[in-house]
Amino acid sequence: MISAGAERVFIHEVAPRDGLQIEPVFVPTDRKVAWIDRLSDTGLAKIEITSFVSPKHVPALSDGEEVARRIRRRPGTLYCALIPNARGAERAAQSGLDEINVVISVSATHNRANLRMDPEGSFRALREVRQVLAGTGIALTSSVATAFGCPFEGRQERAKVLDHVERLLAEGCTAVTLADTTGMANPRQVADLVAAVLARHPALPLTLHVHNTRGAGLANVLAGWQAGCVRFDAALGGLGGCPFAPGATGNVCTEDVVNMFEEMGIGTGVDLDSLIAVSRELPDLVGHDVPGQVRAAGRPLDLHPAPPGA
Ligand code: COA
Ligand code: ZN
């Protein structure tokens, strides 16, 4: 018997950001907008639609303003963007999003590789971001990159991760995401860290962001849910990865996560058939096959005709 987590979970789609940022080919803005609109229609709780980072570093997302302006906003879905600094916050504020997600790594080495500054520089930037957002009504949230391990430094001390979360809350973040940037986490580690964060901050809206780099994505989501997490980032088709972390590959796949929870009788609010239909168009969008499994296999009860005589 699987020990009980909550009966309702909230799925955050990150493919338009985490997915596209690592793609070598620029997906035209029209196609991004149409794709995000179709994702909205599936009932996802949140969509990270782009990032407002340096276009020199991530050219694939250089059209963030236009994407934000042109997408349809579905009531019930929150629209969010990832940013590294105050310049990103200004761009996001002008684009009228619901939330911004400031990324800071626990690992100093990954923060320098990804954002070209020490975590201290990122915390200074966070303070500036807070000032930019004051009075805008845009929620300030933060992602804790490399929370479960760094591809350069290895495991990060649990106390260091907990201090990092503490500091984000002290700086005014209203929600936090624990990110397994390069899929180094295992289920026991996820359960331990999620439980430790929620024990200290029971009312914190905590999100788990895992990559399936080593095949533990769904197991880690399940472990997070059992430990009390109800919000999960995932990417359609299993797209995704950090361009500034060696060996990074896709996020846990959205339709595989939704399928797992729905099969367990846990509500996601997402129309899985519509989600699979959008996912099946991904190879055309990004120009290659994608790793998601439910899109390939179909839902468990998509039955096949019996062979003659069976
Ligand atoms: N949006 C748009 N442009 C930005 C920007 C932002 N948020 N922040 C900085 N820039 C511009 C600067 O204006 C400058 O432009 P210029 O060369 O035309 O004058 C250029 O980018 C470099 O700025 P600088 O402050 O020197 O930054 P840097 O080169 O040290 O890079 C970051 C720092 C944070 C801007 C960069 O590393 C970055 O965008 N990283 C994001 C990485 C990412 O998205 N990773 C995946 C998600 S986890
Ligand atoms: Zn990621």
Short mmCIF file of C-alpha atoms and ligand atoms in Angstrom, two decimals:
data_model
loop_
_atom_site.label_atom_id
_atom_site.label_comp_id
_atom_site.label_asym_id
_atom_site.label_seq_id
_atom_site.Cartn_x
_atom_site.Cartn_y
_atom_site.Cartn_z
CA MET A 1 0.00 0.00 0.00
CA ILE A 2 1.36 3.38 -1.05
CA SER A 3 1.21 5.68 1.95
CA ALA A 4 -1.15 8.57 1.41
CA GLY A 5 -0.26 11.97 0.00
CA ALA A 6 -2.86 14.57 -0.98
CA GLU A 7 -5.78 13.66 -3.25
CA ARG A 8 -5.25 16.67 -5.53
CA VAL A 9 -2.01 17.77 -7.13
CA PHE A 10 -1.10 20.79 -9.26
CA ILE A 11 0.89 20.36 -12.44
CA HIS A 12 3.15 23.13 -13.72
CA GLU A 13 4.14 22.90 -17.36
CA VAL A 14 7.70 24.10 -17.95
CA ALA A 15 8.36 22.90 -21.52
CA PRO A 16 7.96 26.36 -23.10
CA ARG A 17 10.89 27.49 -20.86
CA ASP A 18 12.96 24.52 -19.63
CA GLY A 19 12.13 22.55 -22.78
CA LEU A 20 12.86 25.12 -25.44
CA GLN A 21 15.90 26.75 -23.77
CA ILE A 22 18.08 23.77 -24.71
CA GLU A 23 16.73 23.28 -28.24
CA PRO A 24 19.23 24.26 -30.93
CA VAL A 25 16.53 25.45 -33.32
CA PHE A 26 14.46 28.57 -32.70
CA VAL A 27 10.75 27.72 -32.58
CA PRO A 28 8.94 30.58 -34.35
CA THR A 29 6.91 32.85 -32.03
CA ASP A 30 3.59 32.09 -33.77
CA ARG A 31 4.08 28.40 -33.09
CA LYS A 32 5.08 28.98 -29.46
CA VAL A 33 1.94 31.05 -28.88
CA ALA A 34 -0.38 28.50 -30.51
CA TRP A 35 1.29 25.69 -28.53
CA ILE A 36 0.99 27.48 -25.17
CA ASP A 37 -2.67 28.26 -25.93
CA ARG A 38 -3.32 24.56 -26.48
CA LEU A 39 -1.48 23.73 -23.25
CA SER A 40 -3.68 26.24 -21.40
CA ASP A 41 -6.79 24.46 -22.69
CA THR A 42 -5.71 21.20 -21.03
CA GLY A 43 -6.32 22.71 -17.57
CA LEU A 44 -2.73 22.95 -16.29
CA ALA A 45 -2.43 24.88 -13.02
CA LYS A 46 0.60 26.88 -14.17
CA ILE A 47 2.67 27.35 -17.32
CA GLU A 48 6.22 28.74 -17.33
CA ILE A 49 5.94 30.38 -20.72
CA THR A 50 9.48 31.72 -21.24
CA SER A 51 12.49 33.20 -19.47
CA PHE A 52 13.65 36.80 -19.47
CA VAL A 53 17.37 36.14 -19.51
CA SER A 54 20.16 37.44 -21.73
CA PRO A 55 19.19 36.65 -25.36
CA LYS A 56 22.90 36.13 -26.06
CA HIS A 57 22.99 33.28 -23.55
CA VAL A 58 19.60 31.73 -24.45
CA PRO A 59 18.64 32.82 -27.97
CA ALA A 60 15.81 30.26 -28.14
CA LEU A 61 13.73 32.41 -25.75
CA SER A 62 14.61 35.88 -27.01
CA ASP A 63 10.96 36.51 -27.95
CA GLY A 64 9.61 36.33 -24.36
CA GLU A 65 7.80 39.68 -24.45
CA GLU A 66 5.94 38.84 -27.63
CA VAL A 67 5.00 35.38 -26.37
CA ALA A 68 3.68 36.86 -23.11
CA ARG A 69 1.71 39.53 -24.95
CA ARG A 70 0.10 37.19 -27.46
CA ILE A 71 -0.87 34.09 -25.45
CA ARG A 72 -4.46 33.69 -24.31
CA ARG A 73 -4.76 33.80 -20.51
CA ARG A 74 -7.07 31.04 -19.30
CA PRO A 75 -8.68 31.78 -15.92
CA GLY A 76 -7.44 29.04 -13.60
CA THR A 77 -3.98 28.84 -15.14
CA LEU A 78 -1.12 30.96 -13.75
CA TYR A 79 1.44 32.31 -16.21
CA CYS A 80 5.02 32.60 -15.07
CA ALA A 81 8.54 33.27 -16.38
CA LEU A 82 12.03 32.50 -15.12
CA ILE A 83 14.42 35.42 -14.57
CA PRO A 84 18.01 35.87 -13.30
CA ASN A 85 18.10 39.58 -12.39
CA ALA A 86 16.33 42.96 -12.16
CA ARG A 87 16.47 43.45 -15.93
CA GLY A 88 14.48 40.22 -16.25
CA ALA A 89 12.00 41.47 -13.64
CA GLU A 90 11.47 44.71 -15.57
CA ARG A 91 10.79 42.76 -18.75
CA ALA A 92 8.44 40.41 -16.90
CA ALA A 93 6.58 43.29 -15.23
CA GLN A 94 5.98 44.92 -18.60
CA SER A 95 4.66 41.62 -19.88
CA GLY A 96 2.02 41.36 -17.16
CA LEU A 97 2.67 37.86 -15.85
CA ASP A 98 1.20 36.36 -12.67
CA GLU A 99 4.52 35.19 -11.23
CA ILE A 100 8.21 35.37 -11.74
CA ASN A 101 10.62 32.64 -10.81
CA VAL A 102 14.12 33.81 -9.80
CA VAL A 103 16.60 30.97 -10.22
CA ILE A 104 19.52 30.70 -7.78
CA SER A 105 21.67 27.58 -7.38
CA VAL A 106 22.75 26.17 -4.04
CA SER A 107 26.03 25.26 -5.69
CA ALA A 108 28.26 28.31 -6.27
CA THR A 109 29.93 26.60 -9.22
CA HIS A 110 26.65 25.95 -11.04
CA ASN A 111 25.43 29.48 -10.26
CA ARG A 112 28.59 30.86 -11.85
CA ALA A 113 28.25 28.56 -14.89
CA ASN A 114 24.57 29.38 -15.32
CA LEU A 115 24.34 33.03 -14.29
CA ARG A 116 27.96 34.21 -14.28
CA MET A 117 27.79 35.30 -10.64
CA ASP A 118 28.14 33.85 -7.16
CA PRO A 119 24.98 32.96 -5.23
CA GLU A 120 25.64 36.15 -3.19
CA GLY A 121 25.33 38.15 -6.41
CA SER A 122 22.06 36.37 -7.15
CA PHE A 123 20.74 37.16 -3.67
CA ARG A 124 21.62 40.83 -4.26
CA ALA A 125 19.79 40.62 -7.58
CA LEU A 126 16.80 39.08 -5.78
CA ARG A 127 16.58 42.17 -3.56
CA GLU A 128 16.56 44.40 -6.65
CA VAL A 129 13.94 42.17 -8.25
CA ARG A 130 11.74 42.56 -5.20
CA GLN A 131 11.94 46.33 -5.55
CA VAL A 132 11.04 46.15 -9.23
CA LEU A 133 8.01 44.02 -8.45
CA ALA A 134 6.77 46.12 -5.50
CA GLY A 135 3.20 47.24 -6.18
CA THR A 136 2.88 45.26 -9.43
CA GLY A 137 0.88 42.38 -7.93
CA ILE A 138 3.30 39.91 -9.55
CA ALA A 139 4.21 37.08 -7.17
CA LEU A 140 7.90 36.57 -6.38
CA THR A 141 8.93 32.91 -6.31
CA SER A 142 12.32 31.23 -6.50
CA SER A 143 13.79 28.00 -7.79
CA VAL A 144 16.58 26.35 -5.80
CA ALA A 145 18.73 24.92 -8.59
CA THR A 146 21.03 21.94 -7.84
CA ALA A 147 19.10 21.31 -4.58
CA PHE A 148 19.74 17.56 -4.91
CA GLY A 149 23.25 17.73 -6.36
CA CYS A 150 25.46 19.70 -8.71
CA PRO A 151 27.20 18.23 -11.78
CA PHE A 152 30.40 20.10 -10.80
CA GLU A 153 30.38 19.93 -6.97
CA GLY A 154 28.32 16.82 -6.22
CA ARG A 155 25.84 16.53 -3.35
CA GLN A 156 24.90 19.67 -1.47
CA GLU A 157 24.60 19.58 2.33
CA ARG A 158 21.00 19.40 3.46
CA ALA A 159 21.62 22.20 5.99
CA LYS A 160 22.90 24.42 3.17
CA VAL A 161 19.76 23.81 1.12
CA LEU A 162 17.53 24.50 4.13
CA ASP A 163 19.43 27.75 4.86
CA HIS A 164 19.03 28.74 1.21
CA VAL A 165 15.24 28.21 1.43
CA GLU A 166 15.14 30.15 4.72
CA ARG A 167 16.92 33.04 3.08
CA LEU A 168 14.60 33.11 0.07
CA LEU A 169 11.61 33.40 2.39
CA ALA A 170 13.32 36.14 4.41
CA GLU A 171 13.91 38.01 1.13
CA GLY A 172 10.18 37.97 0.36
CA CYS A 173 9.67 34.92 -1.85
CA THR A 174 6.17 33.53 -1.40
CA ALA A 175 6.82 30.11 -2.95
CA VAL A 176 9.87 27.93 -3.51
CA THR A 177 10.77 25.19 -5.99
CA LEU A 178 13.32 22.50 -5.17
CA ALA A 179 15.03 21.69 -8.47
CA ASP A 180 16.97 18.58 -9.38
CA THR A 181 18.69 20.36 -12.25
CA THR A 182 20.52 17.39 -13.76
CA GLY A 183 18.54 14.43 -12.43
CA MET A 184 20.88 13.46 -9.58
CA ALA A 185 18.13 12.87 -6.98
CA ASN A 186 16.86 9.56 -5.63
CA PRO A 187 13.45 8.97 -4.03
CA ARG A 188 14.71 8.70 -0.44
CA GLN A 189 16.65 11.94 -0.79
CA VAL A 190 13.60 13.68 -2.29
CA ALA A 191 11.33 12.46 0.52
CA ASP A 192 13.86 13.56 3.17
CA LEU A 193 14.37 17.06 1.77
CA VAL A 194 10.68 17.70 1.02
CA ALA A 195 9.73 16.53 4.51
CA ALA A 196 12.46 18.67 6.10
CA VAL A 197 11.37 21.82 4.22
CA LEU A 198 7.68 21.25 4.98
CA ALA A 199 8.42 20.51 8.65
CA ARG A 200 10.01 23.96 8.95
CA HIS A 201 7.52 25.76 6.68
CA PRO A 202 4.22 23.84 6.72
CA ALA A 203 2.29 26.55 4.85
CA LEU A 204 4.93 27.09 2.14
CA PRO A 205 3.71 26.46 -1.41
CA LEU A 206 6.51 24.03 -2.31
CA THR A 207 7.09 22.74 -5.83
CA LEU A 208 9.27 19.83 -6.89
CA HIS A 209 11.12 20.13 -10.22
CA VAL A 210 12.82 16.94 -11.33
CA HIS A 211 14.66 15.82 -14.42
CA ASN A 212 14.52 12.27 -15.68
CA THR A 213 18.21 12.18 -16.59
CA ARG A 214 18.79 8.85 -14.88
CA GLY A 215 15.27 7.43 -15.14
CA ALA A 216 14.22 8.29 -11.56
CA GLY A 217 11.84 11.12 -12.51
CA LEU A 218 8.48 9.48 -11.73
CA ALA A 219 9.86 7.71 -8.66
CA ASN A 220 11.05 11.08 -7.36
CA VAL A 221 7.68 12.71 -8.04
CA LEU A 222 5.95 9.89 -6.16
CA ALA A 223 8.38 10.22 -3.25
CA GLY A 224 7.78 13.97 -3.14
CA TRP A 225 4.01 13.46 -3.11
CA GLN A 226 4.25 10.91 -0.32
CA ALA A 227 6.29 13.42 1.69
CA GLY A 228 3.58 16.07 1.30
CA CYS A 229 4.43 17.99 -1.87
CA VAL A 230 1.43 18.71 -4.12
CA ARG A 231 2.99 20.87 -6.84
CA PHE A 232 5.11 19.41 -9.60
CA ASP A 233 6.96 20.93 -12.54
CA ALA A 234 7.08 18.74 -15.62
CA ALA A 235 7.70 19.19 -19.33
CA LEU A 236 5.52 17.95 -22.15
CA GLY A 237 7.07 14.97 -23.92
CA GLY A 238 9.97 15.04 -21.45
CA LEU A 239 11.68 17.98 -23.17
CA GLY A 240 14.10 20.07 -21.15
CA GLY A 241 17.48 20.71 -19.64
CA CYS A 242 19.88 23.40 -18.50
CA PRO A 243 22.23 24.50 -21.30
CA PHE A 244 24.84 25.41 -18.65
CA ALA A 245 25.03 22.02 -16.90
CA PRO A 246 26.90 19.15 -18.57
CA GLY A 247 24.80 16.10 -19.33
CA ALA A 248 21.49 17.83 -18.65
CA THR A 249 18.49 16.12 -20.23
CA GLY A 250 14.73 16.33 -20.08
CA ASN A 251 12.36 17.08 -17.25
CA VAL A 252 10.05 14.39 -16.01
CA CYS A 253 7.37 14.13 -18.69
CA THR A 254 4.09 15.96 -18.00
CA GLU A 255 1.74 13.42 -19.53
CA ASP A 256 3.55 10.57 -17.74
CA VAL A 257 3.15 12.40 -14.40
CA VAL A 258 -0.52 13.21 -15.07
CA ASN A 259 -1.16 9.61 -16.15
CA MET A 260 0.48 8.23 -13.00
CA PHE A 261 -1.56 10.42 -10.67
CA GLU A 262 -4.86 9.98 -12.54
CA GLU A 263 -4.39 6.18 -12.59
CA MET A 264 -3.87 6.35 -8.81
CA GLY A 265 -7.15 8.25 -8.49
CA ILE A 266 -5.43 11.53 -7.61
CA GLY A 267 -6.87 14.57 -9.37
CA THR A 268 -4.64 16.77 -11.51
CA GLY A 269 -7.24 19.03 -13.13
CA VAL A 270 -5.62 18.19 -16.48
CA ASP A 271 -7.42 16.63 -19.45
CA LEU A 272 -4.95 13.88 -20.24
CA ASP A 273 -6.30 13.05 -23.70
CA SER A 274 -5.88 16.67 -24.79
CA LEU A 275 -2.42 16.78 -23.26
CA ILE A 276 -1.35 13.65 -25.15
CA ALA A 277 -2.74 15.14 -28.36
CA VAL A 278 -0.58 18.27 -27.86
CA SER A 279 2.42 16.12 -27.01
CA ARG A 280 2.07 14.08 -30.19
CA GLU A 281 2.71 17.26 -32.18
CA LEU A 282 6.03 17.92 -30.42
CA PRO A 283 8.31 16.16 -32.94
CA ASP A 284 6.94 18.50 -35.58
CA LEU A 285 7.48 21.52 -33.29
CA VAL A 286 11.06 20.75 -32.22
CA GLY A 287 12.20 18.64 -35.17
CA HIS A 288 13.07 15.43 -33.32
CA ASP A 289 11.48 12.62 -31.35
CA VAL A 290 10.92 13.16 -27.61
CA PRO A 291 11.27 10.69 -24.71
CA GLY A 292 7.78 10.71 -23.12
CA GLN A 293 6.31 7.25 -22.74
CA VAL A 294 2.52 7.60 -22.40
CA ARG A 295 2.35 9.57 -25.66
CA ALA A 296 4.00 6.61 -27.39
CA ALA A 297 2.18 3.78 -25.59
CA GLY A 298 -1.23 5.43 -25.11
CA ARG A 299 -3.19 5.35 -21.86
CA PRO A 300 -3.35 2.02 -20.00
CA LEU A 301 -6.95 1.42 -21.02
CA ASP A 302 -6.51 2.36 -24.68
CA LEU A 303 -7.16 -1.29 -25.48
CA HIS A 304 -6.16 -3.10 -28.63
CA PRO A 305 -8.36 -5.34 -30.77
CA ALA A 306 -7.87 -8.96 -29.79
CA PRO A 307 -6.13 -11.07 -32.44
CA PRO A 308 -8.39 -13.55 -34.26
CA GLY A 309 -9.20 -16.56 -32.07
CA ALA A 310 -7.91 -14.99 -28.81
N1 COA B 1 17.26 40.18 -20.21
C1 COA B 1 17.82 40.67 -21.34
N2 COA B 1 19.08 41.06 -21.44
C2 COA B 1 19.83 40.98 -20.34
C3 COA B 1 19.33 40.50 -19.13
C4 COA B 1 17.99 40.08 -19.08
N3 COA B 1 17.43 39.59 -17.98
N4 COA B 1 20.31 40.54 -18.21
C5 COA B 1 21.40 41.03 -18.83
N5 COA B 1 21.11 41.29 -20.12
C6 COA B 1 22.00 41.79 -21.16
C7 COA B 1 22.79 42.99 -20.74
O1 COA B 1 22.05 44.17 -20.99
C8 COA B 1 24.01 42.89 -21.63
O2 COA B 1 23.69 43.28 -22.93
P1 COA B 1 24.75 44.04 -23.87
O3 COA B 1 25.92 43.08 -23.99
O4 COA B 1 24.01 44.22 -25.15
O5 COA B 1 25.10 45.26 -23.13
C9 COA B 1 24.24 41.38 -21.70
O6 COA B 1 22.96 40.79 -21.44
C10 COA B 1 25.26 40.91 -20.69
O7 COA B 1 24.91 41.41 -19.43
P2 COA B 1 25.75 41.14 -18.11
O8 COA B 1 25.07 41.82 -16.98
O9 COA B 1 27.20 41.47 -18.36
O10 COA B 1 25.54 39.64 -17.94
P3 COA B 1 26.48 38.37 -18.11
O11 COA B 1 26.98 38.24 -19.50
O12 COA B 1 27.45 38.30 -16.99
O13 COA B 1 25.34 37.25 -17.90
C11 COA B 1 23.15 36.75 -17.05
C12 COA B 1 24.55 37.22 -16.73
C13 COA B 1 22.48 36.37 -15.75
C14 COA B 1 22.39 37.88 -17.74
C15 COA B 1 23.24 35.52 -18.00
O14 COA B 1 24.17 34.62 -17.51
C16 COA B 1 21.92 34.86 -18.24
O15 COA B 1 21.02 35.41 -18.82
N6 COA B 1 21.81 33.60 -17.78
C17 COA B 1 20.58 32.83 -17.91
C18 COA B 1 20.91 31.40 -18.02
C19 COA B 1 19.68 30.55 -18.18
O16 COA B 1 18.66 30.95 -18.67
N7 COA B 1 19.83 29.30 -17.75
C20 COA B 1 18.79 28.34 -17.84
C21 COA B 1 17.73 28.49 -16.83
S1 COA B 1 18.16 27.88 -15.24
ZN ZN B 2 14.95 22.20 -15.05
#
